[in-house]
PDB file of C-alpha atoms in Angstrom:
ATOM      1  CA  SER J 102       0.000   0.000   0.000  1.00  0.00           C
ATOM      2  CA  ALA J 103       1.106   3.582  -0.564  1.00  0.00           C
ATOM      3  CA  SER J 104       0.959   4.890   2.988  1.00  0.00           C
ATOM      4  CA  ALA J 105       3.045   7.710   4.381  1.00  0.00           C
ATOM      5  CA  GLU J 106       4.107   9.164   7.695  1.00  0.00           C
ATOM      6  CA  PRO J 107       6.087  12.389   7.553  1.00  0.00           C
ATOM      7  CA  ALA J 108       9.770  11.697   7.923  1.00  0.00           C
ATOM      8  CA  SER J 109      11.066  13.022  11.257  1.00  0.00           C
ATOM      9  CA  VAL J 110      14.673  11.819  11.085  1.00  0.00           C
ATOM     10  CA  LEU J 111      17.238  12.960   8.565  1.00  0.00           C
ATOM     11  CA  PRO J 112      19.588  10.449   6.912  1.00  0.00           C
ATOM     12  CA  ALA J 113      22.473   9.469   9.163  1.00  0.00           C
ATOM     13  CA  ASP J 114      25.037  11.122   6.883  1.00  0.00           C
ATOM     14  CA  THR J 115      23.203  14.462   6.810  1.00  0.00           C
ATOM     15  CA  ALA J 116      24.199  16.821   9.590  1.00  0.00           C
ATOM     16  CA  PRO J 117      21.338  19.198  10.455  1.00  0.00           C
ATOM     17  CA  THR J 118      22.110  22.873  10.059  1.00  0.00           C
ATOM     18  CA  TRP J 119      19.345  23.864  12.470  1.00  0.00           C
ATOM     19  CA  VAL J 120      18.845  23.505  16.220  1.00  0.00           C
ATOM     20  CA  ALA J 121      15.913  21.606  17.719  1.00  0.00           C
ATOM     21  CA  CYS J 122      13.946  23.304  20.485  1.00  0.00           C
ATOM     22  CA  GLU J 123      13.974  21.807  23.961  1.00  0.00           C
ATOM     23  CA  GLY J 124      10.751  20.576  25.538  1.00  0.00           C
ATOM     24  CA  ASP J 125       7.305  20.125  24.060  1.00  0.00           C
ATOM     25  CA  SER J 126       5.964  22.729  21.666  1.00  0.00           C
ATOM     26  CA  PRO J 127       2.510  24.252  22.280  1.00  0.00           C
ATOM     27  CA  VAL J 128       2.116  24.718  18.513  1.00  0.00           C
ATOM     28  CA  ARG J 129       2.250  22.079  15.816  1.00  0.00           C
ATOM     29  CA  ILE J 130       1.676  21.602  12.101  1.00  0.00           C
ATOM     30  CA  ASN J 131      -1.859  20.261  11.644  1.00  0.00           C
ATOM     31  CA  GLU J 132      -2.701  19.864   7.941  1.00  0.00           C
ATOM     32  CA  ILE J 133      -1.102  20.490   4.541  1.00  0.00           C
ATOM     33  CA  VAL J 134      -2.503  20.795   1.007  1.00  0.00           C
ATOM     34  CA  VAL J 135       0.220  21.055  -1.639  1.00  0.00           C
ATOM     35  CA  ALA J 136      -1.769  20.497  -4.855  1.00  0.00           C
ATOM     36  CA  ASN J 137      -4.769  22.761  -4.342  1.00  0.00           C
ATOM     37  CA  HIS J 138      -6.644  22.943  -7.663  1.00  0.00           C
ATOM     38  CA  HIS J 139     -10.356  23.117  -6.808  1.00  0.00           C
ATOM     39  CA  GLY J 140     -10.294  23.849  -3.077  1.00  0.00           C
ATOM     40  CA  ALA J 141      -9.949  26.931  -0.869  1.00  0.00           C
ATOM     41  CA  LEU J 142      -9.362  30.312  -2.523  1.00  0.00           C
ATOM     42  CA  ASP J 143      -7.090  33.006  -1.136  1.00  0.00           C
ATOM     43  CA  GLU J 144      -7.987  36.716  -1.202  1.00  0.00           C
ATOM     44  CA  ASP J 145      -6.725  36.935  -4.794  1.00  0.00           C
ATOM     45  CA  GLY J 146      -9.202  34.264  -5.846  1.00  0.00           C
ATOM     46  CA  GLU J 147      -6.333  31.822  -6.437  1.00  0.00           C
ATOM     47  CA  THR J 148      -6.081  28.212  -5.305  1.00  0.00           C
ATOM     48  CA  SER J 149      -2.801  28.634  -3.480  1.00  0.00           C
ATOM     49  CA  ASP J 150      -1.433  25.731  -1.475  1.00  0.00           C
ATOM     50  CA  TRP J 151      -1.731  25.992   2.286  1.00  0.00           C
ATOM     51  CA  LEU J 152      -0.871  24.598   5.687  1.00  0.00           C
ATOM     52  CA  GLU J 153      -2.351  24.866   9.165  1.00  0.00           C
ATOM     53  CA  LEU J 154      -1.005  25.441  12.626  1.00  0.00           C
ATOM     54  CA  SER J 155      -2.879  24.197  15.676  1.00  0.00           C
ATOM     55  CA  LEU J 156      -2.404  23.924  19.407  1.00  0.00           C
ATOM     56  CA  ALA J 157      -0.852  20.746  20.731  1.00  0.00           C
ATOM     57  CA  ASP J 158      -3.062  18.617  22.943  1.00  0.00           C
ATOM     58  CA  GLY J 159      -3.578  20.349  26.271  1.00  0.00           C
ATOM     59  CA  ALA J 160      -1.843  23.575  25.195  1.00  0.00           C
ATOM     60  CA  LEU J 161      -3.293  26.972  26.041  1.00  0.00           C
ATOM     61  CA  ALA J 162      -3.846  29.811  23.566  1.00  0.00           C
ATOM     62  CA  THR J 163      -0.456  30.910  22.249  1.00  0.00           C
ATOM     63  CA  GLU J 164       0.788  34.192  20.806  1.00  0.00           C
ATOM     64  CA  LEU J 165       2.455  33.466  17.463  1.00  0.00           C
ATOM     65  CA  GLU J 166       4.424  36.686  16.984  1.00  0.00           C
ATOM     66  CA  GLY J 167       8.012  35.649  16.330  1.00  0.00           C
ATOM     67  CA  TRP J 168       7.192  32.070  15.388  1.00  0.00           C
ATOM     68  CA  GLY J 169       8.138  31.108  11.846  1.00  0.00           C
ATOM     69  CA  LEU J 170       7.999  28.607   9.024  1.00  0.00           C
ATOM     70  CA  SER J 171      10.558  27.521   6.456  1.00  0.00           C
ATOM     71  CA  ASP J 172      11.200  24.854   3.858  1.00  0.00           C
ATOM     72  CA  ASP J 173      14.922  24.575   4.612  1.00  0.00           C
ATOM     73  CA  GLY J 174      15.272  25.054   8.375  1.00  0.00           C
ATOM     74  CA  LEU J 175      17.211  28.292   7.851  1.00  0.00           C
ATOM     75  CA  SER J 176      15.381  30.971   5.839  1.00  0.00           C
ATOM     76  CA  VAL J 177      12.585  31.617   8.334  1.00  0.00           C
ATOM     77  CA  TRP J 178       9.382  33.376   7.337  1.00  0.00           C
ATOM     78  CA  THR J 179       8.178  35.087  10.539  1.00  0.00           C
ATOM     79  CA  LEU J 180       4.545  35.194  11.592  1.00  0.00           C
ATOM     80  CA  PRO J 181       2.986  38.476  12.737  1.00  0.00           C
ATOM     81  CA  ALA J 182       1.084  39.014  15.979  1.00  0.00           C
ATOM     82  CA  ARG J 183      -1.725  36.456  15.974  1.00  0.00           C
ATOM     83  CA  THR J 184      -3.211  34.471  18.836  1.00  0.00           C
ATOM     84  CA  LEU J 185      -3.636  30.770  18.119  1.00  0.00           C
ATOM     85  CA  GLY J 186      -6.685  29.458  19.913  1.00  0.00           C
ATOM     86  CA  ALA J 187      -8.998  26.489  19.527  1.00  0.00           C
ATOM     87  CA  ALA J 188      -9.387  26.933  15.756  1.00  0.00           C
ATOM     88  CA  PRO J 189      -6.398  26.073  13.545  1.00  0.00           C
ATOM     89  CA  LEU J 190      -4.672  28.942  11.745  1.00  0.00           C
ATOM     90  CA  GLN J 191      -4.395  28.702   7.953  1.00  0.00           C
ATOM     91  CA  VAL J 192      -1.208  29.899   6.263  1.00  0.00           C
ATOM     92  CA  TRP J 193      -0.951  29.998   2.473  1.00  0.00           C
ATOM     93  CA  ALA J 194       2.218  28.400   1.074  1.00  0.00           C
ATOM     94  CA  SER J 195       2.006  30.710  -1.911  1.00  0.00           C
ATOM     95  CA  ASP J 196       5.407  32.429  -2.138  1.00  0.00           C
ATOM     96  CA  LYS J 197       3.532  35.781  -1.914  1.00  0.00           C
ATOM     97  CA  ASN J 198       5.061  36.873   1.418  1.00  0.00           C
ATOM     98  CA  ARG J 199       2.179  38.770   3.041  1.00  0.00           C
ATOM     99  CA  THR J 200       1.228  39.302   6.678  1.00  0.00           C
ATOM    100  CA  ASP J 201      -1.252  42.170   6.466  1.00  0.00           C
ATOM    101  CA  SER J 202      -4.577  40.297   6.145  1.00  0.00           C
ATOM    102  CA  GLU J 203      -4.348  36.674   5.165  1.00  0.00           C
ATOM    103  CA  LEU J 204      -1.010  35.039   5.889  1.00  0.00           C
ATOM    104  CA  HIS J 205       1.123  34.084   2.888  1.00  0.00           C
ATOM    105  CA  ALA J 206       4.514  32.467   3.459  1.00  0.00           C
ATOM    106  CA  ASP J 207       7.454  33.428   1.252  1.00  0.00           C
ATOM    107  CA  PHE J 208       7.901  29.851   0.015  1.00  0.00           C
ATOM    108  CA  SER J 209       5.887  27.148  -1.689  1.00  0.00           C
ATOM    109  CA  LEU J 210       6.002  23.356  -1.372  1.00  0.00           C
ATOM    110  CA  ASN J 211       6.583  20.607  -3.918  1.00  0.00           C
ATOM    111  CA  ALA J 212       3.839  18.003  -4.388  1.00  0.00           C
ATOM    112  CA  LEU J 213       6.474  15.320  -4.959  1.00  0.00           C
ATOM    113  CA  GLY J 214       7.699  15.816  -1.390  1.00  0.00           C
ATOM    114  CA  ASP J 215       9.279  18.706   0.464  1.00  0.00           C
ATOM    115  CA  ALA J 216      10.673  19.752   3.833  1.00  0.00           C
ATOM    116  CA  LEU J 217       8.645  21.864   6.256  1.00  0.00           C
ATOM    117  CA  PHE J 218       9.896  23.394   9.511  1.00  0.00           C
ATOM    118  CA  LEU J 219       8.093  25.157  12.366  1.00  0.00           C
ATOM    119  CA  HIS J 220      10.335  27.562  14.294  1.00  0.00           C
ATOM    120  CA  GLN J 221       9.837  29.005  17.753  1.00  0.00           C
ATOM    121  CA  PRO J 222      10.841  32.623  18.471  1.00  0.00           C
ATOM    122  CA  GLY J 223      14.605  32.657  18.493  1.00  0.00           C
ATOM    123  CA  GLY J 224      14.857  30.302  15.540  1.00  0.00           C
ATOM    124  CA  CYS J 225      15.006  26.818  17.055  1.00  0.00           C
ATOM    125  CA  VAL J 226      12.967  24.135  15.276  1.00  0.00           C
ATOM    126  CA  ALA J 227       9.850  23.007  17.167  1.00  0.00           C
ATOM    127  CA  GLU J 228       8.786  20.539  14.474  1.00  0.00           C
ATOM    128  CA  HIS J 229      10.115  19.356  11.149  1.00  0.00           C
ATOM    129  CA  MET J 230       8.838  16.904   8.584  1.00  0.00           C
ATOM    130  CA  THR J 231       9.231  15.766   5.017  1.00  0.00           C
ATOM    131  CA  THR J 232       5.906  15.640   3.264  1.00  0.00           C
ATOM    132  CA  PRO J 233       5.073  12.527   1.222  1.00  0.00           C
ATOM    133  CA  ARG J 234       3.826  12.511  -2.354  1.00  0.00           C
ATOM    134  CA  MET J 235       0.763  14.775  -2.422  1.00  0.00           C
ATOM    135  CA  TYR J 236      -2.226  14.545  -4.745  1.00  0.00           C
ATOM    136  CA  ALA J 237      -4.626  17.096  -6.212  1.00  0.00           C
ATOM    137  CA  ASP J 238      -7.022  18.537  -3.600  1.00  0.00           C
ATOM    138  CA  VAL J 239      -6.014  15.929  -0.998  1.00  0.00           C
ATOM    139  CA  GLY J 240      -5.031  16.987   2.512  1.00  0.00           C
ATOM    140  CA  PHE J 241      -2.309  15.396   4.626  1.00  0.00           C
ATOM    141  CA  GLY J 242      -2.725  15.965   8.321  1.00  0.00           C
ATOM    142  CA  ARG J 243      -3.235  14.693  11.833  1.00  0.00           C
ATOM    143  CA  ALA J 244      -6.108  12.265  12.199  1.00  0.00           C
ATOM    144  CA  ILE J 245      -8.230  12.101  15.338  1.00  0.00           C
ATOM    145  CA  ASN J 246      -5.950   9.368  16.728  1.00  0.00           C
ATOM    146  CA  GLY J 247      -2.908  11.610  16.238  1.00  0.00           C
ATOM    147  CA  SER J 248      -1.350   9.722  13.326  1.00  0.00           C
ATOM    148  CA  TRP J 249      -0.713  11.367   9.973  1.00  0.00           C
ATOM    149  CA  ALA J 250      -3.134  10.429   7.207  1.00  0.00           C
ATOM    150  CA  TYR J 251      -4.666  11.565   3.923  1.00  0.00           C
ATOM    151  CA  PHE J 252      -7.997  13.429   3.788  1.00  0.00           C
ATOM    152  CA  LEU J 253     -10.023  13.564   0.576  1.00  0.00           C
ATOM    153  CA  GLU J 254     -11.967  16.439   2.173  1.00  0.00           C
ATOM    154  CA  PRO J 255      -9.457  18.941   3.599  1.00  0.00           C
ATOM    155  CA  THR J 256     -10.713  21.318   6.306  1.00  0.00           C
ATOM    156  CA  PRO J 257      -8.881  24.660   6.048  1.00  0.00           C
ATOM    157  CA  GLY J 258      -9.130  26.600   9.293  1.00  0.00           C
ATOM    158  CA  ALA J 259     -11.024  23.827  11.081  1.00  0.00           C
ATOM    159  CA  SER J 260     -10.320  20.613  12.945  1.00  0.00           C
ATOM    160  CA  ASN J 261      -9.532  17.505  10.895  1.00  0.00           C
ATOM    161  CA  THR J 262     -12.831  15.690  11.396  1.00  0.00           C
ATOM    162  CA  THR J 263     -13.480  14.291   7.921  1.00  0.00           C
ATOM    163  CA  GLU J 264     -12.641  10.679   7.066  1.00  0.00           C
ATOM    164  CA  SER J 265      -8.948   9.894   6.849  1.00  0.00           C
ATOM    165  CA  ARG J 266      -6.969   6.873   5.703  1.00  0.00           C
ATOM    166  CA  PRO J 267      -3.233   6.179   6.005  1.00  0.00           C
ATOM    167  CA  GLY J 268      -2.579   5.930   2.279  1.00  0.00           C
ATOM    168  CA  PHE J 269      -3.676   4.850  -1.180  1.00  0.00           C
ATOM    169  CA  ALA J 270      -3.790   1.429  -2.768  1.00  0.00           C
ATOM    170  CA  GLU J 271      -1.078   0.864  -5.353  1.00  0.00           C
ATOM    171  CA  PRO J 272      -2.160   1.609  -8.949  1.00  0.00           C
ATOM    172  CA  PRO J 273      -2.755  -1.492 -11.109  1.00  0.00           C
ATOM    173  CA  VAL J 274      -0.476  -2.391 -14.009  1.00  0.00           C
ATOM    174  CA  LEU J 275      -1.884  -3.121 -17.473  1.00  0.00           C
ATOM    175  CA  SER J 276      -0.018  -5.367 -19.879  1.00  0.00           C
ATOM    176  CA  PRO J 277       0.657  -4.757 -22.675  1.00  0.00           C
ATOM    177  CA  ALA J 278       0.857  -0.983 -22.366  1.00  0.00           C
ATOM    178  CA  GLY J 279      -1.365   1.181 -24.537  1.00  0.00           C
ATOM    179  CA  GLY J 280      -0.552   1.914 -28.151  1.00  0.00           C
ATOM    180  CA  PHE J 281      -1.218   0.397 -31.586  1.00  0.00           C
ATOM    181  CA  VAL J 282      -2.065  -3.285 -31.211  1.00  0.00           C
ATOM    182  CA  ALA J 283      -3.537  -6.089 -33.253  1.00  0.00           C
ATOM    183  CA  ALA J 284      -7.278  -6.679 -33.021  1.00  0.00           C
ATOM    184  CA  GLY J 285      -8.071  -9.202 -30.321  1.00  0.00           C
ATOM    185  CA  THR J 286      -5.045  -8.347 -28.185  1.00  0.00           C
ATOM    186  CA  VAL J 287      -5.672  -9.483 -24.608  1.00  0.00           C
ATOM    187  CA  VAL J 288      -4.862  -6.961 -21.851  1.00  0.00           C
ATOM    188  CA  SER J 289      -4.205  -8.304 -18.371  1.00  0.00           C
ATOM    189  CA  ALA J 290      -4.312  -6.286 -15.153  1.00  0.00           C
ATOM    190  CA  SER J 291      -2.319  -6.973 -12.010  1.00  0.00           C
ATOM    191  CA  GLY J 292      -2.458  -5.338  -8.615  1.00  0.00           C
ATOM    192  CA  THR J 293      -3.599  -5.676  -5.034  1.00  0.00           C
ATOM    193  CA  GLY J 294      -7.157  -5.692  -3.754  1.00  0.00           C
ATOM    194  CA  THR J 295     -10.170  -5.594  -6.035  1.00  0.00           C
ATOM    195  CA  LEU J 296      -9.604  -4.126  -9.502  1.00  0.00           C
ATOM    196  CA  ARG J 297     -12.530  -2.329 -11.141  1.00  0.00           C
ATOM    197  CA  TYR J 298     -12.603  -0.778 -14.597  1.00  0.00           C
ATOM    198  CA  THR J 299     -14.435   1.344 -17.152  1.00  0.00           C
ATOM    199  CA  THR J 300     -14.227   1.557 -20.946  1.00  0.00           C
ATOM    200  CA  ASP J 301     -16.011   4.902 -21.522  1.00  0.00           C
ATOM    201  CA  GLY J 302     -13.378   7.208 -20.036  1.00  0.00           C
ATOM    202  CA  GLY J 303     -15.168   7.401 -16.698  1.00  0.00           C
ATOM    203  CA  VAL J 304     -13.506   7.118 -13.300  1.00  0.00           C
ATOM    204  CA  PRO J 305     -13.795   3.536 -11.971  1.00  0.00           C
ATOM    205  CA  ASN J 306     -15.785   3.422  -8.729  1.00  0.00           C
ATOM    206  CA  GLU J 307     -16.800   0.675  -6.335  1.00  0.00           C
ATOM    207  CA  ASP J 308     -20.025  -0.015  -8.232  1.00  0.00           C
ATOM    208  CA  ASP J 309     -18.218  -0.598 -11.555  1.00  0.00           C
ATOM    209  CA  ASP J 310     -17.464  -4.075 -12.885  1.00  0.00           C
ATOM    210  CA  GLU J 311     -14.559  -6.039 -11.491  1.00  0.00           C
ATOM    211  CA  TYR J 312     -11.746  -6.523 -13.981  1.00  0.00           C
ATOM    212  CA  PRO J 313     -12.133 -10.083 -15.293  1.00  0.00           C
ATOM    213  CA  GLY J 314      -8.402 -10.780 -15.384  1.00  0.00           C
ATOM    214  CA  ALA J 315      -8.080 -10.212 -19.121  1.00  0.00           C
ATOM    215  CA  VAL J 316      -9.931  -7.991 -21.598  1.00  0.00           C
ATOM    216  CA  ALA J 317      -9.674  -8.286 -25.379  1.00  0.00           C
ATOM    217  CA  VAL J 318      -9.276  -4.981 -27.231  1.00  0.00           C
ATOM    218  CA  GLY J 319      -9.833  -4.315 -30.893  1.00  0.00           C
ATOM    219  CA  GLY J 320     -13.594  -4.683 -31.131  1.00  0.00           C
ATOM    220  CA  ASP J 321     -13.654  -0.993 -32.064  1.00  0.00           C
ATOM    221  CA  GLU J 322     -10.900   1.071 -33.594  1.00  0.00           C
ATOM    222  CA  LEU J 323     -10.175   2.664 -30.206  1.00  0.00           C
ATOM    223  CA  ASP J 324     -10.377   1.114 -26.726  1.00  0.00           C
ATOM    224  CA  ILE J 325      -9.818   2.935 -23.438  1.00  0.00           C
ATOM    225  CA  LEU J 326      -9.217   0.920 -20.292  1.00  0.00           C
ATOM    226  CA  ARG J 327      -9.223   2.662 -16.914  1.00  0.00           C
ATOM    227  CA  VAL J 328      -8.504   0.452 -13.914  1.00  0.00           C
ATOM    228  CA  ARG J 329      -8.405   1.235 -10.204  1.00  0.00           C
ATOM    229  CA  ALA J 330      -7.548  -0.838  -7.136  1.00  0.00           C
ATOM    230  CA  PHE J 331      -9.710  -0.932  -4.012  1.00  0.00           C
ATOM    231  CA  VAL J 332      -8.171  -2.156  -0.749  1.00  0.00           C
ATOM    232  CA  ASP J 333      -9.938  -2.147   2.621  1.00  0.00           C
ATOM    233  CA  GLY J 334      -8.603   0.573   4.909  1.00  0.00           C
ATOM    234  CA  LEU J 335      -6.918   2.568   2.125  1.00  0.00           C
ATOM    235  CA  TRP J 336      -8.143   5.166  -0.309  1.00  0.00           C
ATOM    236  CA  PRO J 337      -8.693   3.821  -3.849  1.00  0.00           C
ATOM    237  CA  SER J 338      -5.584   3.882  -5.995  1.00  0.00           C
ATOM    238  CA  ARG J 339      -4.745   6.456  -8.609  1.00  0.00           C
ATOM    239  CA  ILE J 340      -6.284   5.414 -11.918  1.00  0.00           C
ATOM    240  CA  THR J 341      -4.263   3.487 -14.488  1.00  0.00           C
ATOM    241  CA  THR J 342      -5.383   4.524 -17.974  1.00  0.00           C
ATOM    242  CA  GLN J 343      -4.254   2.978 -21.255  1.00  0.00           C
ATOM    243  CA  THR J 344      -5.572   3.629 -24.767  1.00  0.00           C
ATOM    244  CA  TYR J 345      -5.394   0.932 -27.450  1.00  0.00           C
ATOM    245  CA  SER J 346      -5.851   1.476 -31.169  1.00  0.00           C
ATOM    246  CA  THR J 347      -6.166  -1.121 -33.885  1.00  0.00           C
ATOM    247  CA  SER J 348      -5.918   1.437 -36.679  1.00  0.00           C
ATOM    248  CA  ALA J 349      -3.948   0.019 -39.594  1.00  0.00           C
ATOM    249  CA  SER J 350      -3.331   3.413 -41.206  1.00  0.00           C
ATOM    250  CA  LEU J 351      -2.127   5.730 -38.417  1.00  0.00           C
ATOM    251  CA  PRO J 352       1.150   4.019 -37.388  1.00  0.00           C
ATOM    252  CA  GLY J 353       2.720   4.583 -40.806  1.00  0.00           C
ATOM    253  CA  THR J 354       1.942   8.308 -41.055  1.00  0.00           C
ATOM    254  CA  GLY J 355       4.821   9.523 -38.913  1.00  0.00           C
ATOM    255  CA  VAL J 356       2.398  11.624 -36.859  1.00  0.00           C
ATOM    256  CA  THR J 357       2.842  11.604 -33.072  1.00  0.00           C
ATOM    257  CA  ILE J 358      -0.377  10.506 -31.367  1.00  0.00           C
ATOM    258  CA  ILE J 359      -1.354  11.663 -27.861  1.00  0.00           C
ATOM    259  CA  SER J 360      -4.400  10.209 -26.134  1.00  0.00           C
ATOM    260  CA  LEU J 361      -6.210  12.425 -23.604  1.00  0.00           C
ATOM    261  CA  THR J 362      -8.809  10.675 -21.462  1.00  0.00           C
ATOM    262  CA  ALA J 363     -11.416  12.541 -19.411  1.00  0.00           C
ATOM    263  CA  GLU J 364     -14.549  11.876 -17.423  1.00  0.00           C
ATOM    264  CA  PRO J 365     -17.372  12.121 -20.034  1.00  0.00           C
ATOM    265  CA  ASP J 366     -19.303  14.758 -18.065  1.00  0.00           C
ATOM    266  CA  ASP J 367     -16.221  16.990 -18.050  1.00  0.00           C
ATOM    267  CA  LEU J 368     -16.566  17.286 -21.821  1.00  0.00           C
ATOM    268  CA  PHE J 369     -20.272  17.011 -22.598  1.00  0.00           C
ATOM    269  CA  VAL J 370     -22.803  18.512 -20.169  1.00  0.00           C
ATOM    270  CA  ASP J 371     -25.616  21.045 -20.457  1.00  0.00           C
ATOM    271  CA  GLU J 372     -23.482  23.746 -18.838  1.00  0.00           C
TER     272      GLU J 372
END
């Protein structure tokens, strides 16, 4: 399964260039969204990425003036005077560097994984982590039991009360890969859990047919197979999509072919 806890220990051969704070911190990182495409909007109407700070369990309201954030442990972006109470505080990881109304850090984060540091006044590091691979509009934060998990419904500025799971099922593998094939070619799918598929471009869901182990392509000139794995306790996998063509004329034209697959309703709806 593709599960992830934020890394808290650097490799043994990497000497930290920052100093860890002593004692327990009253403030902690609570939730992160690094690939915000359709979620919360900042004051510019943009879907900037964001993170949250919250009080540690049992901590009292804390003044945040002088606290800071960074993505390298050194170049600290300092928070202005704000009191952190029961509600988490949202900070945009937008690279806009603003502290007048909404808070915008002077750095952004990489969806493929990035470092994130929380600094106490004076510069010592209260918390540091390396984020795992992030996905579009998916939050990564502290679940109710305290462990880190993925949320399909992020909650900017609020407690993490929506459903969370520790990771995603591994995407299935289709063989052979998409491309120009002979009519009647049999495509097999391998992976963990239950594999479900569609042939109309739609996203495979739990009510779609289970992949029968092998599917023959070539009944039409173009076949699109989308397969997804479902494993108990994990979020469904990312979708594996392959397009197969049995066209006899296109391969010899020298033209590069790109197949774009989309949910049907994203292309053809009344709106």
